[in-house]
XYZ file of C-alpha atoms in Angstrom:
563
model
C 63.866 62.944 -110.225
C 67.012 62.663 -107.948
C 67.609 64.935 -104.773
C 71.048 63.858 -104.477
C 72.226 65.455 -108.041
C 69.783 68.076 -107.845
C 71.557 69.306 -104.142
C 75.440 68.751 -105.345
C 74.587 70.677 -108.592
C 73.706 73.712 -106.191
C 76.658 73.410 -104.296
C 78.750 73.046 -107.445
C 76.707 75.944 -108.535
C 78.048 77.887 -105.447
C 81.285 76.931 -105.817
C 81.285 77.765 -109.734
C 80.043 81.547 -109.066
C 82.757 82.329 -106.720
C 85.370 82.143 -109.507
C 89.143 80.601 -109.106
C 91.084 80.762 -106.156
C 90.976 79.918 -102.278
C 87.048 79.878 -100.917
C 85.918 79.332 -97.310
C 82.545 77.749 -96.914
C 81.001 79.133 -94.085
C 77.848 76.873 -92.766
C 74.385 76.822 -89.777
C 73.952 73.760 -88.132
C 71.146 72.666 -90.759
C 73.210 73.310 -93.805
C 76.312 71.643 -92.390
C 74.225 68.351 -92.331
C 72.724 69.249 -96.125
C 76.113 69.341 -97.509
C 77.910 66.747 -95.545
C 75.235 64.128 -97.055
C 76.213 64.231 -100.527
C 79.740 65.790 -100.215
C 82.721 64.728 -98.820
C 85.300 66.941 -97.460
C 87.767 65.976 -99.978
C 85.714 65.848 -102.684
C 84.972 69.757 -101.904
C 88.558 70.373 -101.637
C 88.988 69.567 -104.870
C 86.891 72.405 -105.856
C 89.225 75.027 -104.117
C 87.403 75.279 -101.132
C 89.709 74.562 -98.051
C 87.935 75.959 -95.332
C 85.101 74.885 -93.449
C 83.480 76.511 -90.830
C 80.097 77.379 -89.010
C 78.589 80.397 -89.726
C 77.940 80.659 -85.552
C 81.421 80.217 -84.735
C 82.681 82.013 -82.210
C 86.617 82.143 -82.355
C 86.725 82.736 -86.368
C 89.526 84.691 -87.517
C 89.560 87.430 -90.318
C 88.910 85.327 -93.362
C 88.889 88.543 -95.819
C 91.900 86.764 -98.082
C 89.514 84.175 -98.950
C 86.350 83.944 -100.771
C 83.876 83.931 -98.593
C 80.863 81.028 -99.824
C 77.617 80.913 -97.314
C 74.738 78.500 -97.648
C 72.510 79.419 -94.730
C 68.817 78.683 -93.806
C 66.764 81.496 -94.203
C 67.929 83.051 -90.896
C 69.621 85.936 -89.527
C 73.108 86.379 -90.370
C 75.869 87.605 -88.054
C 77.266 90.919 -87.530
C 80.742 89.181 -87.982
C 80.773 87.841 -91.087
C 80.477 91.653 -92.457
C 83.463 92.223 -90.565
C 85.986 89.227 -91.151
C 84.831 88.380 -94.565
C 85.404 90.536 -97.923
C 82.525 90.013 -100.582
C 81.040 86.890 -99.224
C 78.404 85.322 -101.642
C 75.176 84.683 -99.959
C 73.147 81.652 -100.996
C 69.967 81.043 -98.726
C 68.677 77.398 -98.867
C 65.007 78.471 -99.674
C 62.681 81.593 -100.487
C 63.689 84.772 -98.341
C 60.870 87.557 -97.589
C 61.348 91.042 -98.749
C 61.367 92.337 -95.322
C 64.143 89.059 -94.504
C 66.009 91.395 -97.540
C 65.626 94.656 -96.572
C 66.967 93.514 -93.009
C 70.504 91.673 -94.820
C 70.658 95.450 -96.485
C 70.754 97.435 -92.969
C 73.033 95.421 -91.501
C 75.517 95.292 -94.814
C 76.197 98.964 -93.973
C 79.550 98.897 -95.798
C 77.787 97.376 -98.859
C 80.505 94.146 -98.880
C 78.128 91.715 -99.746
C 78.382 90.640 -103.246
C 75.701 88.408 -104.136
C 72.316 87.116 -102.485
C 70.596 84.067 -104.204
C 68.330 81.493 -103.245
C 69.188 77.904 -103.856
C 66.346 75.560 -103.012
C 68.121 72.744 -100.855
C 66.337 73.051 -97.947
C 66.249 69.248 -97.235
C 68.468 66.287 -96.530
C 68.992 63.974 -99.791
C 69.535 60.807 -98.095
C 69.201 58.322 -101.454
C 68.134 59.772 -104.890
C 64.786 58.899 -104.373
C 64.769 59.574 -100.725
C 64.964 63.110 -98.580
C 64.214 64.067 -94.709
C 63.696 67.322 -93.002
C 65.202 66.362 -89.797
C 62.054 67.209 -87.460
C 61.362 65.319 -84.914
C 57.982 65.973 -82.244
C 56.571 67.753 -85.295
C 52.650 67.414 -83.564
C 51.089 68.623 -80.206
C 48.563 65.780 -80.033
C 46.504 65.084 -83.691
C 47.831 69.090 -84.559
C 50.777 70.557 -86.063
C 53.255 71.995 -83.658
C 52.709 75.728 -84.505
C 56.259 76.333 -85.143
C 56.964 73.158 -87.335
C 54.217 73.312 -89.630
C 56.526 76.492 -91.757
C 59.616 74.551 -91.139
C 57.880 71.714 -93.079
C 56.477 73.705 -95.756
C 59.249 74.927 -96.548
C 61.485 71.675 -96.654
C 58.980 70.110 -98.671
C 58.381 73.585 -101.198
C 62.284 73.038 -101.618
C 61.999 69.799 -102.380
C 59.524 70.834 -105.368
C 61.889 73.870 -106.515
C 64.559 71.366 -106.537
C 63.013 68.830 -108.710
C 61.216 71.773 -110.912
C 57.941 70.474 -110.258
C 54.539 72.506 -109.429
C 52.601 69.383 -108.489
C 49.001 68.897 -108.336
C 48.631 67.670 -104.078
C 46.180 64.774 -102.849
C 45.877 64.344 -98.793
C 45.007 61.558 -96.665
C 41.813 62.713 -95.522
C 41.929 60.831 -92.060
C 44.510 63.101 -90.968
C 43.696 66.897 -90.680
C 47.563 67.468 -90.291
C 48.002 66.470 -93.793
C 45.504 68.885 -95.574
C 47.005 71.534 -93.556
C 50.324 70.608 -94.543
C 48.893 70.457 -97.904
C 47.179 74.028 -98.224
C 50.786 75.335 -96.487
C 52.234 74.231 -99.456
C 49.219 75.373 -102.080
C 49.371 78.758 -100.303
C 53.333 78.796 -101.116
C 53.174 78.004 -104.729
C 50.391 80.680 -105.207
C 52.193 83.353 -103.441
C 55.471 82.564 -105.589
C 53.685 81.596 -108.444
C 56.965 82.719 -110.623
C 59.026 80.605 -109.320
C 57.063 77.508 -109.387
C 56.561 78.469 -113.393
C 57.981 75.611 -114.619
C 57.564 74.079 -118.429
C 53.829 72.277 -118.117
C 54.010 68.479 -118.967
C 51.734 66.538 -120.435
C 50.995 64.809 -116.515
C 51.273 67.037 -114.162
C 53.160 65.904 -111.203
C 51.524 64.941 -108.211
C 51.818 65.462 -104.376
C 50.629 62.727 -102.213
C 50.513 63.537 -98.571
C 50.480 60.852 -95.964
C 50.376 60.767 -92.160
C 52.232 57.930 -90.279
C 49.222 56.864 -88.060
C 47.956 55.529 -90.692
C 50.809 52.799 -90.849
C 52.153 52.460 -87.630
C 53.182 48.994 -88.035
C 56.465 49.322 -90.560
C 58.545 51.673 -88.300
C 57.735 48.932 -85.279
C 59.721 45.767 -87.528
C 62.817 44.910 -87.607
C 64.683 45.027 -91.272
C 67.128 42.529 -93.046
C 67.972 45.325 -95.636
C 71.792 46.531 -95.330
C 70.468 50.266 -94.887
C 67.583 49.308 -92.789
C 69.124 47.616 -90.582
C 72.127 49.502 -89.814
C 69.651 52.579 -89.240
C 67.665 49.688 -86.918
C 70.511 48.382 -84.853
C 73.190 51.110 -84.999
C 71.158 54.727 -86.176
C 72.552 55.957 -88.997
C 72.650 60.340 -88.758
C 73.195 62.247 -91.668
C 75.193 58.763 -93.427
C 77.056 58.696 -90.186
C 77.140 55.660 -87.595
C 78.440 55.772 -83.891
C 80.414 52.774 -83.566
C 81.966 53.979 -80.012
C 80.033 51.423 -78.081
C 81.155 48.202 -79.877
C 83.441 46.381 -77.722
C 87.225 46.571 -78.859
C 86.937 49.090 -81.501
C 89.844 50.932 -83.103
C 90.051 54.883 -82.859
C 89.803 55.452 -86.414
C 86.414 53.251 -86.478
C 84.445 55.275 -83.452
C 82.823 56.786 -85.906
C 82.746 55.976 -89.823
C 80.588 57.235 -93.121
C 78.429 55.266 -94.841
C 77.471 56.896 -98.420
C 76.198 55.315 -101.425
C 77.582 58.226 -103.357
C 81.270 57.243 -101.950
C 80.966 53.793 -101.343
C 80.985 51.027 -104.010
C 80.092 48.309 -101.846
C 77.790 49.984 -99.671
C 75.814 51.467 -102.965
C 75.893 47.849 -104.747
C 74.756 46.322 -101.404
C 72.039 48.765 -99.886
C 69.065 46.621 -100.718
C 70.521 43.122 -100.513
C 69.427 41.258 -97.441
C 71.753 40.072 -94.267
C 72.710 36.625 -95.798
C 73.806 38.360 -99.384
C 76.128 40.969 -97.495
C 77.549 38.143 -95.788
C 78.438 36.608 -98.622
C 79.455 39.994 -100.440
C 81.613 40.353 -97.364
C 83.548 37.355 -97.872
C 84.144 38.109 -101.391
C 85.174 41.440 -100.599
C 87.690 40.471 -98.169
C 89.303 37.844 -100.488
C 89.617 40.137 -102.983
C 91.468 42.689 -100.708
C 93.506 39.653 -99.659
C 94.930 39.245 -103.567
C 95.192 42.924 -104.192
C 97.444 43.445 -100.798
C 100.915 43.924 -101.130
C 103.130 41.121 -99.158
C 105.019 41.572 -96.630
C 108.110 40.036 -98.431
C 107.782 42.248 -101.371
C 110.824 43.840 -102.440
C 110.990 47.410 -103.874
C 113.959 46.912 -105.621
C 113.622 49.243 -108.554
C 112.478 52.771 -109.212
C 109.897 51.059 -111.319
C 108.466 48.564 -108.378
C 108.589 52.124 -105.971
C 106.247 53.681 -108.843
C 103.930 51.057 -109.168
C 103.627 51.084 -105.332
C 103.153 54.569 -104.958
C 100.624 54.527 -107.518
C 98.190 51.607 -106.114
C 98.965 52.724 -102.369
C 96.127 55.351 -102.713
C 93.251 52.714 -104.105
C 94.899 50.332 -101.858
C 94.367 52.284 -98.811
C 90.952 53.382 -99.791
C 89.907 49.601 -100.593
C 91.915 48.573 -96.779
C 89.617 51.642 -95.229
C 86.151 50.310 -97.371
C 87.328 46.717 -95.799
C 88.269 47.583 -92.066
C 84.953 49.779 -91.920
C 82.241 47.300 -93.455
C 83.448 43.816 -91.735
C 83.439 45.901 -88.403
C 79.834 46.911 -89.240
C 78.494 43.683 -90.337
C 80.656 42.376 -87.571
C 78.196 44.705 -85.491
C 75.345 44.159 -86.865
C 75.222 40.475 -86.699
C 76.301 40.254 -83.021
C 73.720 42.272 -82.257
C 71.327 39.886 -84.094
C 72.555 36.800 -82.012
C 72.552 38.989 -78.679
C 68.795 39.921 -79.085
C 67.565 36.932 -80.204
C 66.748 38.957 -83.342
C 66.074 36.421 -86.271
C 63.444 34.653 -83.605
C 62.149 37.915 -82.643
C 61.401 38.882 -85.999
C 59.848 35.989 -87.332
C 56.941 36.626 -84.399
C 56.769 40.370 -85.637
C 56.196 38.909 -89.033
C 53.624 36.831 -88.364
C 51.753 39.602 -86.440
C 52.093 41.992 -89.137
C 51.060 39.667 -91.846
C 49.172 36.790 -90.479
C 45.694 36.035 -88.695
C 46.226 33.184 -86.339
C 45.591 35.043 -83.262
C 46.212 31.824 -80.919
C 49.934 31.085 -82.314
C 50.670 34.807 -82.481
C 49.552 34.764 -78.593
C 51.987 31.779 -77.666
C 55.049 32.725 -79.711
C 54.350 36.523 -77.962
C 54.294 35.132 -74.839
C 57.204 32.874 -75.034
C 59.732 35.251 -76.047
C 58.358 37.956 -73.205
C 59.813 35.256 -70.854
C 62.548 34.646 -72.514
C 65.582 36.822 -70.335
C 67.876 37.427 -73.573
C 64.522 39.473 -75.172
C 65.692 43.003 -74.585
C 62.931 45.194 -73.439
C 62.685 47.292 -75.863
C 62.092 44.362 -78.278
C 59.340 42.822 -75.629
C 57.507 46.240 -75.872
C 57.823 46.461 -79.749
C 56.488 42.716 -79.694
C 53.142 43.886 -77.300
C 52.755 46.855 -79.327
C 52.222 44.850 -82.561
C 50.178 42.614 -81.053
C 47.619 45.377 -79.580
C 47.965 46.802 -82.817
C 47.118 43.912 -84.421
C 44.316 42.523 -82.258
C 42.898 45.613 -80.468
C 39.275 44.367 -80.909
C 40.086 40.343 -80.955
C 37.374 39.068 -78.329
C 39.942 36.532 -77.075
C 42.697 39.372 -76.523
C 45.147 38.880 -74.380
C 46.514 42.272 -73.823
C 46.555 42.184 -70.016
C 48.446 39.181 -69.579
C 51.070 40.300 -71.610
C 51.098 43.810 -70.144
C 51.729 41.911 -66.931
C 54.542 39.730 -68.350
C 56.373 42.582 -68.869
C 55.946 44.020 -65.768
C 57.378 40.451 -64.162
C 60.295 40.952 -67.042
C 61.068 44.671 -65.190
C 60.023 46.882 -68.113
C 59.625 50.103 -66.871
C 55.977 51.702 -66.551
C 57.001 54.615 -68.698
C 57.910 51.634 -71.403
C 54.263 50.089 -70.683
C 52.228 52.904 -70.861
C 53.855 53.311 -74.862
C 51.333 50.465 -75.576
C 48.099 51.885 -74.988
C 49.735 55.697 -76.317
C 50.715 53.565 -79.479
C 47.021 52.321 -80.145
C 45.456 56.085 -79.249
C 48.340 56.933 -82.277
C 48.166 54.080 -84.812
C 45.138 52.364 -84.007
C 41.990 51.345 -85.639
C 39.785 54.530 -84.496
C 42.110 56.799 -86.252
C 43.104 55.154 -89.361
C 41.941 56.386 -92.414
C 43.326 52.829 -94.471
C 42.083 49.064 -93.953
C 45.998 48.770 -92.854
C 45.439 44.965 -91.493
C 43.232 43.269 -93.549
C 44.148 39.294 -93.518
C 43.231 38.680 -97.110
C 44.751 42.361 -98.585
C 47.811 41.185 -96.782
C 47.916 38.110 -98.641
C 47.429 39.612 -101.731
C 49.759 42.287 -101.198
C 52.949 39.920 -99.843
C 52.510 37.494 -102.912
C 52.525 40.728 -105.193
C 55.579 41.928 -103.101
C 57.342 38.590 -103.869
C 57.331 38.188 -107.438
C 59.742 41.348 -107.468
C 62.205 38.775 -105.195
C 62.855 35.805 -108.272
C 60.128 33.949 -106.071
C 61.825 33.204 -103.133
C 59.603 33.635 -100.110
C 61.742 34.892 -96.778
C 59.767 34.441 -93.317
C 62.012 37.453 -92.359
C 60.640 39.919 -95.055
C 56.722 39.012 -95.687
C 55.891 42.449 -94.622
C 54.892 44.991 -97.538
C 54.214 48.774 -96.362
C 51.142 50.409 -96.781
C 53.098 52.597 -98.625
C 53.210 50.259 -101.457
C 49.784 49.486 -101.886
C 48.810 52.780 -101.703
C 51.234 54.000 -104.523
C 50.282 50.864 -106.464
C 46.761 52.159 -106.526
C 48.054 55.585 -107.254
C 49.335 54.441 -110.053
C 46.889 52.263 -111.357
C 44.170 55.127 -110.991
C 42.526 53.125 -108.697
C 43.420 55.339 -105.414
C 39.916 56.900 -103.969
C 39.049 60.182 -104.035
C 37.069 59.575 -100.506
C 40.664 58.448 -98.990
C 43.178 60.651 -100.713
C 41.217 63.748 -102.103
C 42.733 66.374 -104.320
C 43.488 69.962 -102.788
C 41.443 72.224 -105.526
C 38.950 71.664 -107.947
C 41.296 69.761 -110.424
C 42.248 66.204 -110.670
C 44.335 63.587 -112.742
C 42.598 62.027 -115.817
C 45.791 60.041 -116.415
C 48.422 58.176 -114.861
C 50.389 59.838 -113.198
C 53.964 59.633 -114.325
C 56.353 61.968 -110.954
C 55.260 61.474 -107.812
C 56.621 63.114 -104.743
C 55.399 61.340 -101.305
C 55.660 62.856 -97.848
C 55.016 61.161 -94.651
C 54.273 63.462 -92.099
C 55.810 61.638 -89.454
C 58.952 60.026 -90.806
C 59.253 57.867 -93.263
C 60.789 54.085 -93.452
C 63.952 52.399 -95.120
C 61.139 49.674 -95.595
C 59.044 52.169 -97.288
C 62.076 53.354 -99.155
C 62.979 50.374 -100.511
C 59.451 49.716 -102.017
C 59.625 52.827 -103.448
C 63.282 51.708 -105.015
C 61.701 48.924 -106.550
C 58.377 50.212 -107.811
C 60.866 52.955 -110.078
C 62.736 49.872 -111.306
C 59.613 48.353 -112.719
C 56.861 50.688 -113.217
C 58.447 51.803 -116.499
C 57.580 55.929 -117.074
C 56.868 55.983 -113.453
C 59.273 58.224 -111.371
C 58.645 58.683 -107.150
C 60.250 60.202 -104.711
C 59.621 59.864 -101.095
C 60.119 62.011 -98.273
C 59.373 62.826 -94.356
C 59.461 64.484 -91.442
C 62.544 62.185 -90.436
C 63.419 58.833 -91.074
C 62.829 56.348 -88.243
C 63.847 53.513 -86.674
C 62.472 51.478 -83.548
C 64.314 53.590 -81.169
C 63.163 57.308 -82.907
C 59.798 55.797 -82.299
C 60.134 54.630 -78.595
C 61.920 57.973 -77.556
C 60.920 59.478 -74.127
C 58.166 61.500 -75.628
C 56.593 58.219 -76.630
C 55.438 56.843 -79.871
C 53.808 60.709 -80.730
C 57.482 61.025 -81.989
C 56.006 58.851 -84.857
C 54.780 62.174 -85.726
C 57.713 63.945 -85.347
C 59.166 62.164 -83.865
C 68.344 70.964 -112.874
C 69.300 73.896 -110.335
C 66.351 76.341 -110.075
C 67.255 79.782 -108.359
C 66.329 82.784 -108.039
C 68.614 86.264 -107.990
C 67.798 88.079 -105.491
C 70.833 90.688 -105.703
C 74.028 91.169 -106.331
C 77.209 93.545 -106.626
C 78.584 96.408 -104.729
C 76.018 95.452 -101.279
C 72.191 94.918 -101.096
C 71.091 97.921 -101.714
């Protein structure tokens, strides 16, 4: 199960139909972010496509001598594309309705449209085993937005189309957004029951739907993964970082890509921790140093100029792989001396993980009054503690929601503590999510994947993980996590798509990363709403943005207009 190849193989697809010769892809807003995430632009122009453009553009010109190639959301398309483009293929990102049809046939009054499919890629394939629907503020208290709840079924009904799989769906029970998510998505496969008519295995594949209240802790901690913590410290948006801000940065750097699909080093180094990219840094550097051409070199015959015109290219592309990852890690670890961040985070630990409510008061308290604690780290701190110690009878709540009052954190800042604990606190949790001696268990079992070596930095393990190690050890309870339906597995499961309404973690990601590695004949994917980081959580709508804030296809028509 990869999203990644199963999203390039439509576009491929795409491209493939449209025969040989110059193409124009033609692009909404959502679709422009689906293909930029596993594409780049030059590996599409390789393919003959050397146009790009959005499909709401407003100063196109007539594009009729190319072939016209449009991935769009299911959404209405524009008068002008009939009239600048000649044939254009239509390929909708998910399931269109008949009437959705019969409306693309009225307008196409002079029958130019030459083919209508539907290619399920209605999602953003961040890693292979990871996807997003880009929704943030998806609920209107403990409810589904009205409007988001069909945007989400039908990123998440892709997601299955993509992968081929017609899963049997479990639900966190706690969390009425999650069943109705989940009979959304039963109601989907029944009505297109022919589509979701895939080969039976001998396990059917399973759904697991999860709300983030239930584990508001892991999007509150800062990470010492290379993904994580670039997504942490800098955001990452659709594999892009906004490096404007850094002090003395070039013009070409303002903005760079980061994509495992593109990047050696970035790929080989996703999951390493801070101190091993260091290190991978250094290497890589040294080894640009011997592969650079010097200064003094002399190109003194046509065989020298041939060997230097053939290594320029890798050379440049190895110069732009150095120049953009030292200015990152550059970033990245400034930003860790700045905040105080390695001190910070060894507190957060020991809230998440630990019960020693008197040290985790002092060291709380100590960095609050410390000036070079940034407020939005002071407020992430309190928030973990209330979390943590909501019902402690020696709480200390007050006294630190004063100390960051005398620090000058705004009230709007301080009233995200209590709204966190109405969100992701004990009343509403469906899981034991801090239990002192689960937490124990579980960060032992988390370290024998890590050769044994214990980091004070990483003791955390999502509830995520021990949920999907239940899962798989058929020990997950039907009175937490009940099936939608009658039926239910007998065996263990083998594919497993998870969805966190709510956005899901790099944290969580990476335990899902490592649970494939070695849970042999055991294949998960995980998904969400979005994919957070401190700051997504903390937005000004407050920490309810928790919540929000191969190819399979289908002809539709084709040839000579949609009639």
């Amino acid at each position: 199960m990869n999203v990644t190849l199963a999203v390039k193989q439509y576009i491929s697809k795409m491209i493939e139909n449209s025969g040989p010769g110059m193409k124009v892809l033609l692009m909404d807003k959502e679709t422009t972010s689906i293909v930029s995430v596993v594409y780049t632009q030059s590996e599409i122009l390789q393919k003959e496509v050397y146009l790009f453009e959005r499909i709401d553009s407003q100063s196109r010109d007539n594009m009729k001598h190319l072939k016209a190639i449009c991935f769009l959301r299911p959404t209405k398309v524009p008068q002008s594309l009939y009239r600048h483009c000649s044939q254009p293929l239509l390929y909708f990102s998910n399931v269109i309705s008949k009437s959705e049809i019969k409306a693309l046939a009225e307008a196409d009054e002079q029958e130019v449209v030459a083919e209508v499919q539907e290619f399920y890629g209605d999602f953003i394939a961040v890693n292979p085993h990871l996807f997003s629907l880009n929704l943030s503020g998806v609920a209107r208290g403990r409810s589904w937005e009205p409007t988001l709840l069909p945007r989400t079924t039908q990123g998440l009904t892709s997601v299955l189309l993509a992968l081929k799989k017609c899963p049997m769906i479990r639900y966190q029970l706690s969390s009425d957004m999650a069943k109705r998510l989940g009979e959304s998505v039963k109601q989907i496969i029944t009505k297109e029951y022919e589509l979701f008519d895939f080969r039976k295995t001998e396990v059917p594949p399973l759904l697991l739907i999860m709300d983030r209240s239930d584990d508001a802790i892991t999007p509150l901690l800062n990470q010492w993964t290379y993904q994580a913590m670039v997504h942490e410290l800098l955001g990452l948006n659709n594999n892009r970082i906004d490096l404007s801000r850094v002090p003395g940065i070039s013009k070409e750097l303002k903005e760079v890509v980061l994509s495992a699909e593109n990047d050696e080093f970035y790929a080989n180094n996703l999951y390493l921790n801070f101190g091993e990219i260091g290190t991978n840094i250094k290497n890589l550097m040294e080894d640009f140093q011997k592969k650079k051409p010097k200064e003094q070199q002399k190109l003194e015959s046509i065989s020298d100029m041939k060997a230097f015109v053939d290594n320029y290219p890798q050379f440049k592309k190895m110069s732009g792989t150095v120049s953009k990852h030292v200015t990152v890690v550059g970033e990245l670890s400034r930003l860790v001396s700045e905040r105080h961040l390695m001190e910070v985070s060894e507190v957060e630990q020991e809230l998440a993980c630990q019960n020693d409510h008197s040290s985790a008061s002092q060291n709380v308290r100590r960095l609050l009054q410390n000036p070079r604690v940034s407020e939005l780290d002071a407020v992430r701190l309190v928030m973990l503690y209330a979390l943590r110690y909501e019902r402690h009878s020696s709480s200390i709540l007050p006294g630190l929601m004063e100390e960051l009052n005398r620090k000058g954190v705004s009230e709007r800042h301080r009233r995200m503590v209590t709204s966190m604990v109405e969100y992701g606190g004990k009343r509403v949790r469906g899981s034991d999510l801090i239990n002192p001696q689960d937490a124990v268990a579980i960060t032992k079992q988390f370290f024998k994947g890590l050769k044994g070596v214990e980091n004070v930095y990483t003791q955390h393990a999502p509830l995520l993980q021990e949920t999907l190690d239940q899962l798989i050890k058929g020990r997950l309870k039907d009175s937490q996590f009940p099936y939608l339906g009658p039926s239910s597995l007998r065996d263990r499961p083998q594919d497993i798509i998870v969805f966190v309404i709510g956005g899901a973690t790099y944290e969580e990601a990476l335990a899902v990363y490592n649970l494939n590695r070695t849970m042999p004949g055991v294949r998960i994917v995980l998904g969400g709403t979005t994919i957070h980081n401190t700051k997504r959580s903390e937005s000004s709508t407050g920490p309810r943005d928790l919540l929000g804030d191969l190819p399979h296809r289908r002809r539709v028509g084709g040839g000579g207009g949609l009639s």
